[in-house]
Every structure is written in structure tokens, then in C-alpha cells.
Amino acid sequence: MSGQRGSPNRQGPSLRECLWCLANGLPLRYELDEAWLSRVLFHVQGCRDRRFRTVPSAGATYPLEVYVSSLGRIFPLKTGLYKYVSCSGNLVQSSVNADFEGFLFSVLPGRTVTYYGERGYMYVRNEVGHALQNLFLSLVSHGLWGSVRLVELEFGPGKPQYIAARVDVARVDSYCRGFSLEKGVLFDTAVVLRRSIRNYSREAISSESLLDVLKWSMGEIVAGSRPYLKFGEEYGVNGSVAVFNVRGLDKGIYEFDAKDMELELVRTGDFREKLWRASLMQESVRRAAAVIVLFGDGLLGEVEAGAVGQNIYLNAVDEGLGTVAIGAFHEEDFLEVFGEQRPLYVFPLGKPAE
Ligand SMILES: Cc1cc2nc3c(=O)[nH]c(=O)nc-3n(C[C@H](O)[C@H](O)[C@H](O)COP(=O)(O)O)c2cc1C
């Protein structure tokens, strides 16, 4: 397989159908076409503009490498282990042996830690979450399901490369129905259009848009089930929002209730300046109409925050909004404003500037 990029020609399912079906634990029915595997790989780690990829990466350092392990049962490949070369779209065989049908996410944390020090280890775990989320949405869109095993998440200076995750891929007997109305942007399109946007207009965003981004990123859109995988026994990530300029909402701090999918006002006030300083004076935070903050604990929480973050990026595309993942901020200053669990990840949101 070489040179095939994610096929722009497929009339695939919408982003929100994929999210809905992922929350339901079932894929959409899909007849596997010739380009399906290269499309899935493109969704997970494909190249954009020769330099960037379909998933974000701290400082574009790209510590992830994706391998396909094929037994030739589902994948159109002979038995073996193959490395995906992102910008050429090629699969290069690295072994003739394989013992499962699926994907391996290998990481080289040194690529990121060189620039960001110890905090870089968390960024790598976030990025595993981003890539897993795109993989599962892509599998769902291709009529396939998978089970994930997070293998090694504790990184350190003593070892250059780790297997962070293994995903076994399977066919299923029953499928998700999807929906016929209000489809919104196609999943394939959202992946291609996703990029980090740091400059926003002064326009307010609507409370409906903000709530839709939260709901479709981390709400229990199916009773007890959010639109991403559970990495532990329970979901571990909570979300709050600092509202600066949202039609229909007072300025202040709101908690997102994932179960009822509502915003609950915690306290009113203008926290723009404070959060801008807390995020190392990054202009994206000061220019935003609202800032979503994800909270959680532990290594699994960091992976989960990445999965939610990927949903925020994709849903922002659906709403015509822009966002950027922010990992560089002072945790204590965010804690002071939000008074929650450990702040993990920050997403300013706004109408992209012209
Ligand atoms: C874990 C993580 C942390 C990041 N932290 C920041 C940040 O603090 N500030 C920022 O402007 N961008 C940040 N980014 C966004 C990256 O700079 C961006 O993904 C990268 O430049 C590639 O561009 P793209 O997202 O448009 O593909 C972060 C991304 C990730 C995945």
C-alpha cells in the first residue's frame, strides 16, 4: 500500500453519527472499500500540509508512531507488522510475524520532552488519547470495532521507545443505526479541516454552540455513556468553562454536568485576564469567547483528556468555531479560579478571525 491518502471521495457518516454510535458501543454498517485501511491510518496520524497531522501535537513534535499488526483476516495485508509512514502514506513492513489483528501505538517521548521537559510526558499521553479517539471514530465509520489496552504510560529518561497502546480490531454482528436528520459535518471532512486556531474575532458565540461542543465531546449522550472509550472503570475527566463572551450566559465560571448535559453557574465574574496570565499569556486564551478546562487525575486521566480534546477540536469544526489545545499553563492558578481536581488541559473557543 503506498501513497494513498484518506479518500476525500467517500460519502461517509457524519461526525455526530460516529460519536453517537461510539457512545452506543456499535459501529455503523459499512462495506469495506479498497481505501479503507489507508483512510483509517490517515485519520489517526495522516499528514496535513506536508508538516502537520490530522491530530494535534505539542509543538508539532509528533512522538507517536502507528503500526499495523496483520494476520490478513480483516486487513488487506499479509501476516506481519507494518509501520505507517505519515507523510508518504506508505506502510513499511518491519516484521513477517504478527500475533494479532490491530494497531500498535508506539511513542518516542524524547521528541517532546526535549522541548517541554517533564511536562512533555503528559503531552505524549494526551496525544495517545487524541489518536485513539480518531482511530475509534474511524473504525466506527468503517463498520469495525476494537478493544484498547493501554500498555505502557509511565515514561522516563531511561528508555527511548514504548508501546503505549494496543487496539485489537474486530468485525461485529450488530450495527448502530446512525441518524437520517441533522447530520452536520462529515467525519472525514472534520478530520481534514481540524487545525489549531489561535486567533478569534471579537464576536460572541452562542450558548447553544458552546453546549453542543461540550455535549458531543464529553456528555452522556447515551445514558451512562460518553462519545469516547472508558479507559478505566469509570470516566475520570470533568469539564468546566470560563465564559467571557457567550450570548445568553453571564460572564463567569460554569461546571458542565456531563450526565444532564447542562451548564451550572458556579460564580459570576470576568476571569479573562487571570486565565490569560495563568496560561503563560497565550493570546488565544485572552481572545477566546469561552475557555473549556478539563480536570482529572492520573495517567489514564491524561489519556482521557486527550480523547475529549480531540472531540472538542472536531466539534468546533462542526460549529464553525476555532480552538487550540493548551498544555502550557500554571496548574495552581487554574485551581485557584476553578477549585476542582487537577486541571489537565485547556481549550479556548471562539469564532475564527477572518
Ligand atoms: C498536548 C498538547 C499541548 C499543546 N499545548 C499548546 C499550547 O500550550 N499552546 C498552543 O498554542 N498550542 C498548543 N498545542 C497545539 C500544537 O501546537 C498544535 O497541535 C501543533 O502546532 C500542530 O498544529 P495543528 O493542531 O494545527 O495540526 C498543544 C497540542 C497538544 C497535543
mmCIF file of C-alpha atoms and ligand atoms in Angstrom, residues 48 51-62 116 122-124 126-127 130 194-198 279-280 282 284 313 324-329 345, ligand 1:
data_model
loop_
_atom_site.group_PDB
_atom_site.id
_atom_site.type_symbol
_atom_site.label_atom_id
_atom_site.label_comp_id
_atom_site.label_asym_id
_atom_site.label_seq_id
_atom_site.Cartn_x
_atom_site.Cartn_y
_atom_site.Cartn_z
ATOM 1 C CA ARG A 48 -1.647 17.683 6.521
ATOM 2 C CA ARG A 51 4.117 19.301 8.042
ATOM 3 C CA PHE A 52 1.133 18.881 10.324
ATOM 4 C CA ARG A 53 -1.025 15.882 11.028
ATOM 5 C CA THR A 54 -4.672 15.017 11.417
ATOM 6 C CA VAL A 55 -4.191 15.003 15.196
ATOM 7 C CA PRO A 56 -2.550 17.809 17.171
ATOM 8 C CA SER A 57 0.859 17.502 18.776
ATOM 9 C CA ALA A 58 2.571 19.725 21.338
ATOM 10 C CA GLY A 59 4.906 21.946 19.335
ATOM 11 C CA ALA A 60 4.329 19.627 16.338
ATOM 12 C CA THR A 61 6.893 17.224 17.838
ATOM 13 C CA TYR A 62 4.871 14.088 16.891
ATOM 14 C CA TYR A 116 8.973 20.682 27.191
ATOM 15 C CA MET A 122 1.850 14.295 29.939
ATOM 16 C CA TYR A 123 1.597 15.798 26.459
ATOM 17 C CA VAL A 124 2.541 12.428 24.977
ATOM 18 C CA ASN A 126 -2.679 13.421 25.807
ATOM 19 C CA GLU A 127 -1.638 12.688 22.241
ATOM 20 C CA HIS A 130 -6.207 12.216 20.625
ATOM 21 C CA ARG A 194 -9.276 20.269 12.083
ATOM 22 C CA ARG A 195 -6.382 22.519 12.941
ATOM 23 C CA SER A 196 -5.270 24.672 15.819
ATOM 24 C CA ILE A 197 -6.813 28.127 15.591
ATOM 25 C CA ARG A 198 -5.468 30.743 17.988
ATOM 26 C CA SER A 279 -1.745 30.228 30.652
ATOM 27 C CA LEU A 280 1.587 31.978 30.213
ATOM 28 C CA GLN A 282 -1.108 32.966 25.455
ATOM 29 C CA SER A 284 -5.595 32.551 22.298
ATOM 30 C CA TYR A 313 -11.428 20.055 18.085
ATOM 31 C CA VAL A 324 -6.436 25.037 20.210
ATOM 32 C CA ALA A 325 -5.163 22.540 22.770
ATOM 33 C CA ILE A 326 -3.281 24.319 25.541
ATOM 34 C CA GLY A 327 -0.992 22.267 27.728
ATOM 35 C CA ALA A 328 1.286 25.072 28.902
ATOM 36 C CA PHE A 329 -0.306 26.738 31.929
ATOM 37 C CA TYR A 345 -5.979 20.571 29.519
HETATM 38 C C1 LIG B 1 -0.613 18.088 24.418
HETATM 39 C C2 LIG B 1 -0.636 19.342 23.594
HETATM 40 C C3 LIG B 1 -0.304 20.561 24.174
HETATM 41 C C4 LIG B 1 -0.356 21.734 23.404
HETATM 42 N N1 LIG B 1 -0.092 22.935 24.007
HETATM 43 C C5 LIG B 1 -0.201 24.082 23.285
HETATM 44 C C6 LIG B 1 -0.042 25.339 23.920
HETATM 45 O O1 LIG B 1 0.202 25.440 25.129
HETATM 46 N N2 LIG B 1 -0.196 26.454 23.140
HETATM 47 C C7 LIG B 1 -0.506 26.392 21.800
HETATM 48 O O2 LIG B 1 -0.663 27.439 21.159
HETATM 49 N N3 LIG B 1 -0.657 25.190 21.168
HETATM 50 C C8 LIG B 1 -0.530 24.045 21.879
HETATM 51 N N4 LIG B 1 -0.762 22.833 21.270
HETATM 52 C C9 LIG B 1 -1.156 22.784 19.852
HETATM 53 C C10 LIG B 1 0.018 22.401 18.943
HETATM 54 O O3 LIG B 1 0.943 23.457 18.901
HETATM 55 C C11 LIG B 1 -0.502 22.055 17.539
HETATM 56 O O4 LIG B 1 -1.274 20.891 17.630
HETATM 57 C C12 LIG B 1 0.619 21.834 16.549
HETATM 58 O O5 LIG B 1 1.295 23.029 16.262
HETATM 59 C C13 LIG B 1 0.111 21.231 15.244
HETATM 60 O O6 LIG B 1 -0.834 22.072 14.634
HETATM 61 P P1 LIG B 1 -2.322 21.594 14.319
HETATM 62 O O7 LIG B 1 -3.006 21.305 15.621
HETATM 63 O O8 LIG B 1 -2.928 22.750 13.564
HETATM 64 O O9 LIG B 1 -2.259 20.351 13.484
HETATM 65 C C14 LIG B 1 -0.707 21.666 22.023
HETATM 66 C C15 LIG B 1 -1.032 20.430 21.456
HETATM 67 C C16 LIG B 1 -1.014 19.285 22.227
HETATM 68 C C17 LIG B 1 -1.398 17.978 21.605
#
